[in-house]
Short mmCIF file of C-alpha atoms and ligand atoms in Angstrom, two decimals:
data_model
loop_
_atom_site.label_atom_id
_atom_site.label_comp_id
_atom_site.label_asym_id
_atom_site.label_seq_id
_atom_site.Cartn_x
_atom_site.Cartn_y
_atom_site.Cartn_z
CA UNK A 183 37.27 34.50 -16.50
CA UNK A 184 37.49 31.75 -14.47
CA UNK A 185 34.07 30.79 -12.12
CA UNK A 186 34.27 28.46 -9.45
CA UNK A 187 30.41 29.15 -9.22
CA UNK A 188 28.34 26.57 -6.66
CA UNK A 189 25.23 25.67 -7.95
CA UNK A 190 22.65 27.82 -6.95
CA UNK A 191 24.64 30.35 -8.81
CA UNK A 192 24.50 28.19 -11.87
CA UNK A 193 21.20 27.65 -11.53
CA UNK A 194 20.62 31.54 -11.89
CA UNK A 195 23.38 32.57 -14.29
CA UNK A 196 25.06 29.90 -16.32
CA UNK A 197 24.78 30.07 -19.83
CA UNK A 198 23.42 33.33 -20.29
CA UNK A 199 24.01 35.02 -23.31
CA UNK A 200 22.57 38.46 -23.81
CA UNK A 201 21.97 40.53 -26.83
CA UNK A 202 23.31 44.03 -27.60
CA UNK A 203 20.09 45.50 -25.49
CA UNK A 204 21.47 43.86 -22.68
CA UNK A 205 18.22 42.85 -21.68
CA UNK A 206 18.27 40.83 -17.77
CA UNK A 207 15.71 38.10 -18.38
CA UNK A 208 17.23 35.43 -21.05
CA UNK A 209 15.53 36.62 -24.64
CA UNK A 210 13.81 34.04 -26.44
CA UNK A 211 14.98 33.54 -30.05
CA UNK A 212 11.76 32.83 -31.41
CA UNK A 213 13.62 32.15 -34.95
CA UNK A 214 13.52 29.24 -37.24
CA UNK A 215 16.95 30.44 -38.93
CA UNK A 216 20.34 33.51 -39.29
CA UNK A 217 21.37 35.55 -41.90
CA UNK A 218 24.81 35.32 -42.98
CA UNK A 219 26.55 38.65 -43.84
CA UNK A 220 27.70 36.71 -47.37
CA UNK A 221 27.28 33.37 -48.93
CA UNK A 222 30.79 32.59 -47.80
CA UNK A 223 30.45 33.24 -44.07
CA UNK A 224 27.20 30.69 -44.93
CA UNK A 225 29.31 28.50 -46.53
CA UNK A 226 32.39 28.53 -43.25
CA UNK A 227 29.32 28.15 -41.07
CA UNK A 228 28.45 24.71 -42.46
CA UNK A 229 31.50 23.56 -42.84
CA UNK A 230 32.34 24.10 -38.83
CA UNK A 231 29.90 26.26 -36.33
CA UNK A 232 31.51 28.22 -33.63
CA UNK A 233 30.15 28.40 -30.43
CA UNK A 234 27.92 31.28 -30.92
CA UNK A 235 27.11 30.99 -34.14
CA UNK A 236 23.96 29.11 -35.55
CA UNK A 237 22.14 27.69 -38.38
CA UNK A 238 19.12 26.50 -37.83
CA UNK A 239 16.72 25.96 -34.74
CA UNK A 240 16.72 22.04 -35.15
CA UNK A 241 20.11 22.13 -34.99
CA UNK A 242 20.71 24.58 -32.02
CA UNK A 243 19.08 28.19 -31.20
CA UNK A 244 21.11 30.94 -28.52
CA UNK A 245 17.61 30.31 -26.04
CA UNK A 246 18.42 26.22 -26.26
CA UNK A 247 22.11 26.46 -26.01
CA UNK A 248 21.28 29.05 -22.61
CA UNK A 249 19.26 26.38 -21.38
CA UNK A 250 21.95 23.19 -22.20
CA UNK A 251 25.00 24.62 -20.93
CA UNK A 252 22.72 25.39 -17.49
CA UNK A 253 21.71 22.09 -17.34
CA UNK A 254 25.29 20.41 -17.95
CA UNK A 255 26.75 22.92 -15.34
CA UNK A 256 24.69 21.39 -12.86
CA UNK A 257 24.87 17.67 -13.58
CA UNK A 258 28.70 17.95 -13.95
CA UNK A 259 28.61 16.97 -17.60
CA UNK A 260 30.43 17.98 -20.60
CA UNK A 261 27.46 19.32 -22.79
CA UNK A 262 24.08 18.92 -23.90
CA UNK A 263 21.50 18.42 -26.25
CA UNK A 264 18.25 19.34 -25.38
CA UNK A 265 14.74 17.84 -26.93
CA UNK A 266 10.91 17.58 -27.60
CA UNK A 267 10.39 15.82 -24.48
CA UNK A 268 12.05 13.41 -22.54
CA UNK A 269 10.76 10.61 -24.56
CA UNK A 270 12.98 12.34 -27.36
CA UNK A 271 15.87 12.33 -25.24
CA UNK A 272 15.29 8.54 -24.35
CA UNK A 273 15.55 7.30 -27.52
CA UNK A 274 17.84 9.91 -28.79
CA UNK A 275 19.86 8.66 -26.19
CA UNK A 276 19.67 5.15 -27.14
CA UNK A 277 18.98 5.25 -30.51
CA UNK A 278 21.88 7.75 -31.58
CA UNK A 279 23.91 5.21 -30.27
CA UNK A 280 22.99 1.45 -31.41
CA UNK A 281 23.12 -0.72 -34.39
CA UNK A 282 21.59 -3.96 -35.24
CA UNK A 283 23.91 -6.64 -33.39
CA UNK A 284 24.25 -4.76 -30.09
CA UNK A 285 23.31 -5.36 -26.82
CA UNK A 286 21.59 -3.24 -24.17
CA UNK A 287 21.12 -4.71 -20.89
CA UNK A 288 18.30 -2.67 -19.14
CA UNK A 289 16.16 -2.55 -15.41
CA UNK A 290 13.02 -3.94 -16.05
CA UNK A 291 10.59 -1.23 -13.78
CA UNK A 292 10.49 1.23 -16.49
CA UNK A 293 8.10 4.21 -16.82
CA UNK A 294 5.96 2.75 -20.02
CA UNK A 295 7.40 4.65 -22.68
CA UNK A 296 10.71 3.71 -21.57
CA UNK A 297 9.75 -0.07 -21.92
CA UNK A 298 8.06 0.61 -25.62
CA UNK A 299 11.54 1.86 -26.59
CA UNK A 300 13.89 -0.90 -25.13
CA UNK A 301 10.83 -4.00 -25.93
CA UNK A 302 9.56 -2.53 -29.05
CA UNK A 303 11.77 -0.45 -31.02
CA UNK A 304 15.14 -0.89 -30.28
CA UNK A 305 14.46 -4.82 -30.45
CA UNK A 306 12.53 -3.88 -34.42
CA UNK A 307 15.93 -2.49 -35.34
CA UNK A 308 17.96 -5.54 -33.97
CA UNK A 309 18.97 -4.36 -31.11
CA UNK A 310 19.23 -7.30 -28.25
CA UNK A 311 17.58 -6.06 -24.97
CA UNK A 312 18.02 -8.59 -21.59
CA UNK A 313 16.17 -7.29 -19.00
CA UNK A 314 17.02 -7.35 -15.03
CA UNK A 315 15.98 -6.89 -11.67
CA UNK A 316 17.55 -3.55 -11.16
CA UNK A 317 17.86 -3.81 -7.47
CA UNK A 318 19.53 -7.50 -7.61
CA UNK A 319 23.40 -6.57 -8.59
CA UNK A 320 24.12 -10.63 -9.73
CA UNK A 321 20.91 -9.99 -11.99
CA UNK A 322 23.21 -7.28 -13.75
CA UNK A 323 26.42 -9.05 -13.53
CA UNK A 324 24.94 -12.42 -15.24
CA UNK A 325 23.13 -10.46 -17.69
CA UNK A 326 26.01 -7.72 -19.00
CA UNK A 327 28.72 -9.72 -20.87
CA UNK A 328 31.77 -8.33 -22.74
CA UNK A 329 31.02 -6.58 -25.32
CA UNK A 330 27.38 -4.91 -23.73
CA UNK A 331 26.83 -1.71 -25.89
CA UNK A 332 24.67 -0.02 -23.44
CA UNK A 333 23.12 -0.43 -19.85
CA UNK A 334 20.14 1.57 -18.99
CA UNK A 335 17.86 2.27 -15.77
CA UNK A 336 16.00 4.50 -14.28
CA UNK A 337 18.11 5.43 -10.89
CA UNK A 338 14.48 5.23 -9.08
CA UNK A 339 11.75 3.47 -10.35
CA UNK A 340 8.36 4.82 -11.46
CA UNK A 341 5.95 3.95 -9.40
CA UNK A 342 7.72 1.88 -6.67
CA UNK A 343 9.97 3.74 -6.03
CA UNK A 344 13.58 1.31 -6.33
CA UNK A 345 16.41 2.80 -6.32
CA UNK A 346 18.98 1.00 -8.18
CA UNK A 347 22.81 1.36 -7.00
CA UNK A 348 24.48 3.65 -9.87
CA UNK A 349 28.27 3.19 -9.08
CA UNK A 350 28.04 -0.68 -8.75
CA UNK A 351 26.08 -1.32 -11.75
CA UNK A 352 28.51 1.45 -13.29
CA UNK A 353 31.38 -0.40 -12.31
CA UNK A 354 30.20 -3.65 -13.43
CA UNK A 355 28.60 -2.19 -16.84
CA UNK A 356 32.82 -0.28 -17.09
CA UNK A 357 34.14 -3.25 -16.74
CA UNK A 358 32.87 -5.17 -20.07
CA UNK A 359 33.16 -1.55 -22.13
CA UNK A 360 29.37 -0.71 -22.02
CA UNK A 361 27.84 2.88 -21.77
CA UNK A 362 25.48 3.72 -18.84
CA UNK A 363 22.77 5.51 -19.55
CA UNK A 364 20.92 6.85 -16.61
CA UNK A 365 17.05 8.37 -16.70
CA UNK A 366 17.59 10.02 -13.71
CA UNK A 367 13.42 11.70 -13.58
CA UNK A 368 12.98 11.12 -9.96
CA UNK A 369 16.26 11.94 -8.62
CA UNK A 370 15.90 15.12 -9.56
CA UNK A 371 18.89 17.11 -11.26
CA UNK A 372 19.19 18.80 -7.73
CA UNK A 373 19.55 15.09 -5.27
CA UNK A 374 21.53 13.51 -8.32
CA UNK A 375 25.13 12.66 -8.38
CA UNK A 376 24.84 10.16 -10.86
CA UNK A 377 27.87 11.31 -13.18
CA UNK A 378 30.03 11.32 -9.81
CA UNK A 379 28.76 8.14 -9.41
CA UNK A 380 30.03 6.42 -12.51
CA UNK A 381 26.99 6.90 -15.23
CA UNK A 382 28.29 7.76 -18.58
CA UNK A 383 25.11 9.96 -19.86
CA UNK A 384 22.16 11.42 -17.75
CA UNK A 385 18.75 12.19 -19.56
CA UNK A 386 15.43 14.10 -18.13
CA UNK A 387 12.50 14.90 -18.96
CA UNK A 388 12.09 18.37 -17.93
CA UNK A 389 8.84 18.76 -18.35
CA UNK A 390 9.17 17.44 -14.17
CA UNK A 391 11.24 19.13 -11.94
CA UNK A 392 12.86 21.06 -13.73
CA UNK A 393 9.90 22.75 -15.97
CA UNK A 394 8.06 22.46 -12.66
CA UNK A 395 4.79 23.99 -13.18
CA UNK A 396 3.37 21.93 -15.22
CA UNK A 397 3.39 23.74 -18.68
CA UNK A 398 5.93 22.52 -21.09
CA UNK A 399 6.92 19.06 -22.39
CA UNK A 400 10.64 18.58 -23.20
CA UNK A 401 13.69 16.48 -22.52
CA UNK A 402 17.83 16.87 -22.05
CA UNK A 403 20.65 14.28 -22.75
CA UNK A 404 23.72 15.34 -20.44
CA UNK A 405 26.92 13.65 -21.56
CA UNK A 406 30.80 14.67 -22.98
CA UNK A 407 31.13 16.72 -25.77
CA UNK A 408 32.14 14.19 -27.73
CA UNK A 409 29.18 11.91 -27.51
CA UNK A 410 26.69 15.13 -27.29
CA UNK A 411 28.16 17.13 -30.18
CA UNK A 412 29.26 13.51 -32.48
CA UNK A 413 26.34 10.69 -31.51
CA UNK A 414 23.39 12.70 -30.51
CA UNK A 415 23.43 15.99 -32.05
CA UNK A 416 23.48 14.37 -35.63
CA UNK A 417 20.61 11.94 -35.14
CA UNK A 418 18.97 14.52 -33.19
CA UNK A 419 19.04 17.41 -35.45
CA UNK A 420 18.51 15.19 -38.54
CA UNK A 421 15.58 13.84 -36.85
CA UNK A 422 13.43 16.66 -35.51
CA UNK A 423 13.20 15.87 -32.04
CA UNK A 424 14.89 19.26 -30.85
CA UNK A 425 13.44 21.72 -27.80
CA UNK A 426 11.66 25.04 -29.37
CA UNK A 427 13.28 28.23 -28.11
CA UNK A 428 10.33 28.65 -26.08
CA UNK A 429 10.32 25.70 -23.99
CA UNK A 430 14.35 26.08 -23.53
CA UNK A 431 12.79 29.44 -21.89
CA UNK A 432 10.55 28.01 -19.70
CA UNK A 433 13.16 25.82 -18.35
CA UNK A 434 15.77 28.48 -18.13
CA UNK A 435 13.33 30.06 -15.61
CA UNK A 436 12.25 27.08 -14.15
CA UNK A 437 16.09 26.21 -13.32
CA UNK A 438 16.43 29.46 -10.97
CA UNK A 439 14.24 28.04 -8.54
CA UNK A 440 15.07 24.43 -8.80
CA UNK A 441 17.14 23.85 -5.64
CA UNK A 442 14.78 25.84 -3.67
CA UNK A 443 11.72 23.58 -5.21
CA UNK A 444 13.13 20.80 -5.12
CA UNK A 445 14.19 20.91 -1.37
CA UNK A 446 11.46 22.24 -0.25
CA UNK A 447 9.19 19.74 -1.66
CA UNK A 448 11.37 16.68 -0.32
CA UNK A 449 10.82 18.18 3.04
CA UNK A 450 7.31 18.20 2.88
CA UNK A 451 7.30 14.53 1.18
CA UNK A 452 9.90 13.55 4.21
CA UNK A 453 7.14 14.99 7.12
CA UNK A 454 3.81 13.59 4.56
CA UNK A 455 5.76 9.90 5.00
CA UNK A 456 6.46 10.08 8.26
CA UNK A 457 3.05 10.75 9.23
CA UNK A 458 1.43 8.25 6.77
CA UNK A 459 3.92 5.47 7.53
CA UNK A 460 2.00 5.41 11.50
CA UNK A 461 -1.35 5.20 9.41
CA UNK A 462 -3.08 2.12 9.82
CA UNK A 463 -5.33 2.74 7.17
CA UNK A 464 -2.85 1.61 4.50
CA UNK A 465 -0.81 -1.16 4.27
CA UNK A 466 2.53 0.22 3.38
CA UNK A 467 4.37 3.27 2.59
CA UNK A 468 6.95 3.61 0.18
CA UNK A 469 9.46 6.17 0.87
CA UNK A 470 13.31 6.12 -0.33
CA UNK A 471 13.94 7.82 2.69
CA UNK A 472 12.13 6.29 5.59
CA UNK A 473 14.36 3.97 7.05
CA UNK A 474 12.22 1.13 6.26
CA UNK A 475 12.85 1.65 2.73
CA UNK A 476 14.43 -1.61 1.67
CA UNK A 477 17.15 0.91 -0.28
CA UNK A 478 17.54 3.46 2.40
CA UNK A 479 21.32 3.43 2.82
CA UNK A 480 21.91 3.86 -0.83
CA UNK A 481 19.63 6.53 -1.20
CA UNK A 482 21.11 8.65 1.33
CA UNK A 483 24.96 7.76 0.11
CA UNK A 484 23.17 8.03 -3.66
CA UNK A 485 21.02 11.30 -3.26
CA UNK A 486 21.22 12.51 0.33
CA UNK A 487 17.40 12.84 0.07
CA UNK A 488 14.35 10.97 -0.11
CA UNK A 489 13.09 12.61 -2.99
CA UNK A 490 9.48 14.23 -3.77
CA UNK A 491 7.78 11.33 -4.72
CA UNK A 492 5.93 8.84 -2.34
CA UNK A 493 3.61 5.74 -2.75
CA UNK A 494 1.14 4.22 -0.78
CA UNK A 495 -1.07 0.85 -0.57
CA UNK A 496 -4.62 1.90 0.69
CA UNK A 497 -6.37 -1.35 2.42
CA UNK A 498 -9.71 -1.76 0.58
CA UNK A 499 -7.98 -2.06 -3.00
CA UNK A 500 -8.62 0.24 -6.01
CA UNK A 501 -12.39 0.49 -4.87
CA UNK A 502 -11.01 2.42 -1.80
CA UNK A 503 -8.15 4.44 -3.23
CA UNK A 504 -10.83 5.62 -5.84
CA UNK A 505 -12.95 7.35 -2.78
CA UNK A 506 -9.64 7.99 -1.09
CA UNK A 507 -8.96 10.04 -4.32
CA UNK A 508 -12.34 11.37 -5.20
CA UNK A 509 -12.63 13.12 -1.81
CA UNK A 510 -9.30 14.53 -2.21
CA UNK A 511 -9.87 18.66 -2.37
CA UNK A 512 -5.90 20.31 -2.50
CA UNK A 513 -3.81 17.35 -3.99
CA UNK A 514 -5.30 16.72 -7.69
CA UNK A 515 -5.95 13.77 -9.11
CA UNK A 516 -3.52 14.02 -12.72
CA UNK A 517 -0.36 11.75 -13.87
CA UNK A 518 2.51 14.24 -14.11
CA UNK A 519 4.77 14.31 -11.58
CA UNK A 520 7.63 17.49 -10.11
CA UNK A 521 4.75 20.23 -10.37
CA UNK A 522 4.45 22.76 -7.92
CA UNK A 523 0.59 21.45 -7.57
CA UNK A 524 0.50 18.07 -4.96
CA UNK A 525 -0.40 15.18 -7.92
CA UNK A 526 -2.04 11.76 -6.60
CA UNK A 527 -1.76 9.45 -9.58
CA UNK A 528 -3.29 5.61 -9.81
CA UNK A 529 -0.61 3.77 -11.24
CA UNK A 530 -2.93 0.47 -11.82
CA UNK A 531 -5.27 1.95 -14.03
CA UNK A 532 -3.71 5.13 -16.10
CA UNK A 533 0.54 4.88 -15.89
CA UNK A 534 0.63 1.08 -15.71
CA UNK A 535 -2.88 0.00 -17.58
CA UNK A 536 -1.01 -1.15 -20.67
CA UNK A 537 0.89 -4.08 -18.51
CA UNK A 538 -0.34 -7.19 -18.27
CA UNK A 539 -1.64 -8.46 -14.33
CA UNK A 540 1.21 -10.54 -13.81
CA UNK A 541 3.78 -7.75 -14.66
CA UNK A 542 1.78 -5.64 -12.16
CA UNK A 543 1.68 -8.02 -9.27
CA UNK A 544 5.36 -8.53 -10.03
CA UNK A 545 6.37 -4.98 -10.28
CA UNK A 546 4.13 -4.20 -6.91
CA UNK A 547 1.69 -2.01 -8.80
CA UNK A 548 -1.18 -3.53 -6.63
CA UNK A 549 -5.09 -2.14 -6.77
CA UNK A 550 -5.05 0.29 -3.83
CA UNK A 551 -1.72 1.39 -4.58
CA UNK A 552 -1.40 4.96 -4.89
CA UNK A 553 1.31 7.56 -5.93
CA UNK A 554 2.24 10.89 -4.40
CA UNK A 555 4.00 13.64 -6.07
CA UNK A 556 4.53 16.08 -3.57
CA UNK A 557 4.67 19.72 -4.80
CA UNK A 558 4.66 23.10 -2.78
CA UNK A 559 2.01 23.55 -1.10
CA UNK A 560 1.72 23.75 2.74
CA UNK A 561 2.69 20.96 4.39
CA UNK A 562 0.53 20.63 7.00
CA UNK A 563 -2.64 21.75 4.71
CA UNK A 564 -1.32 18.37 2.45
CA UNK A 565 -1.47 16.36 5.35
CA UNK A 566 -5.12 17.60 6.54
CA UNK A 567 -5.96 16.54 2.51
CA UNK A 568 -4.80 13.46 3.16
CA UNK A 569 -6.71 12.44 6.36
CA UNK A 570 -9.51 13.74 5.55
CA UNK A 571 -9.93 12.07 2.35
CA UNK A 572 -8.68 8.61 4.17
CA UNK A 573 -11.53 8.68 6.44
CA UNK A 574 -14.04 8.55 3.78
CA UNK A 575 -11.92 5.44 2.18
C1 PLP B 41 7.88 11.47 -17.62
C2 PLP B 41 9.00 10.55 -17.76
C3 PLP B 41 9.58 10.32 -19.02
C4 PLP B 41 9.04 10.92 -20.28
O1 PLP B 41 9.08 12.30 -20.33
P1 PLP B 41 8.10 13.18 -21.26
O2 PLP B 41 8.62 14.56 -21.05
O3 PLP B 41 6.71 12.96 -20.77
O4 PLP B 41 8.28 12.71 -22.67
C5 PLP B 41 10.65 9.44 -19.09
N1 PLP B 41 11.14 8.84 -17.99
C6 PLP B 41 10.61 9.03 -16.76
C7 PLP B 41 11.19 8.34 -15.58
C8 PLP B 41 9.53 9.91 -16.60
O5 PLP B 41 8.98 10.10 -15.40
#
């Protein structure tokens, strides 16, 4: 059959396999392995696995493949390889694909796991790592040279809220051979074009939007078959770091109502900026898509959203976004981020503690500065939150 589906169709029914019962909800192969009819249907199954046929839940399951050909409808990729959490599909991503002698060029605002791969382990294994300014395009063209394995960013950074440009640093990274990996988190798998827009493999962790309720950890890498099925699904399977049947569930469910989450909760972020940007109780607002947003042409061209995530500075310092947060009542105070529960997180002294002052003045991670992940609640209720807790800052 051929399907010219649009997305919100995906969202509901691509990749569903059913069983003889022809049960409606997906079925959750809670199974560690198959039988083969005979030892030499086992035997042609090693040798080369159709596309319904399986071996082993590490190294694919009929829940997890539901959930990867959803998620690769949607992004415009190939395939897919889901994982553990997105922290597996980070360094799946990376790791599947380097050897001692390469280079990786990478954006330096990285969520802190992200950084521990790229400063820790990738440079342990030999792996040369320059990092850049993502938002300074001459920082990426000095810094990728020919023969650049691998560039790497996160399309908007965590907890400022940067959006780097995906097609030029795509073009430039295309231009001396190298990959671009993309952790595209923030953009959402609903705002994101970044495969349109030039990046070679897209990774999530979808225990944020895309779980969206706060109850499972996992990850995907999106990508072409070849480097899904050939670089990543070897390491990955060898490796443990695959998604359990039951978390590809969750997801699968959590997909049907992505666009209508997602949307509605960049609305709400959209009207909570607006009102907080004429607050003069804080000393900026950080909003991809407020026009003051230093990236706010890109991000429209780039997403054609603002997002769901904004960030504000609190005059008074971390003394006064602590009471600011403390007298919050609706939004909780908690460090995930895409949940249908409004999340205020204090990027200075849980996200960010690890980094040293310096990197936290430079990266903008001030004391009073304080992150909102806007989820579905009421708008206006969000707002009331909000004011009410600023006036006992
Ligand atoms: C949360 C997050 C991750 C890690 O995902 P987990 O599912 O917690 O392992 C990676 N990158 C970004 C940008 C994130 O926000």
């Amino acid at each position: 059959m051929t399907r010219d589906w649009n997305r919100r169709t995906q969202l509901v029914h691509e990749g569903s396999r059913r069983s003889p019962y022809g049960e409606m909800a997906e079925a959750i192969f809670l199974t560690q392995g198959f039988a083969y009819d005979s030892a030499e249907q086992a035997e042609a199954r090693f040798q080369q696995a159709g596309a319904d046929e399986f071996i082993y839940a590490r190294y694919g399951n009929p829940t997890t493949r539901m959930f990867e050909e959803r998620i690769a409808a949607i992004e415009g990729t190939e395939d897919a390889f889901a994982t553990a959490s997105g922290m597996a599909a980070v360094n799946g991503a990376l790791v599947s694909m380097l050897r001692a002698g390469d280079h990786v060029v990478s954006s330096r605002a990285l969520f802190g796991s992200c950084l521990y791969i790229l400063e820790e382990v990738l440079v342990r294994y030999g792996v040369r790592v320059t990092f850049v300014d993502g938002t300074d395009l001459d920082q990426w063209r000095a810094a990728i040279v020919p023969g650049t394995k691998a560039v790497f960013f996160e399309s908007i950074s965590n907890p400022t809220l940067e959006v780097i440009d995906i097609a030029s640093v795509s073009e430039i990274a295309h231009a001396a051979g190298a990959l671009v990996v993309v952790d595209n988190v923030f953009a959402t798998p609903i705002f994101s074009r970044a495969v349109d827009q030039g990046a070679d493999v897209v990774v999530y962790s979808t225990t944020k939007h895309i779980d969206g309720q706060g109850r499972a950890l996992g990850g995907v890498i999106c990508g072409t078959t070849a480097f899904i099925r050939k670089v990543v699904e070897p390491y990955m399977k060898h490796t443990g770091g695959s998604m359990s049947p039951f978390t590809a569930w969750i997801m699968l469910n959590g997909m049907v109502t992505l666009d209508l989450r997602c949307r509605a909760m960049a609305e709400s972020a959209a009207k909570i900026a607006a009102v907080l940007a004429a607050d003069s109780r804080l000393s900026r607002v950080i909003f991809p898509g407020l026009p003051s947003h230093p990236q706010h042409a890109l991000t429209l061209r780039q997403m054609g959203s603002g997002g769901t995530l904004l960030a504000f500075d609190i005059k008074g310092g971390k003394e006064a976004a602590f009471r600011f947060m403390n007298a919050l009542e609706i939004i909780k105070i908690s460090n995930n981020l895409g949940d249908a529960r409004t999340i205020a997180t204090h990027p200075a002294t849980t996200t960010h503690q690890r980094l040293p002052e310096d990197q936290k003045a430079k990266l903008g991670i001030t004391p009073g500065l304080v992150r909102l992940s806007v989820g579905l609640e009421d708008t206006d209720d969000l707002i009331a939150d909000l004011d009410h807790a600023l006036k006992l800052i």
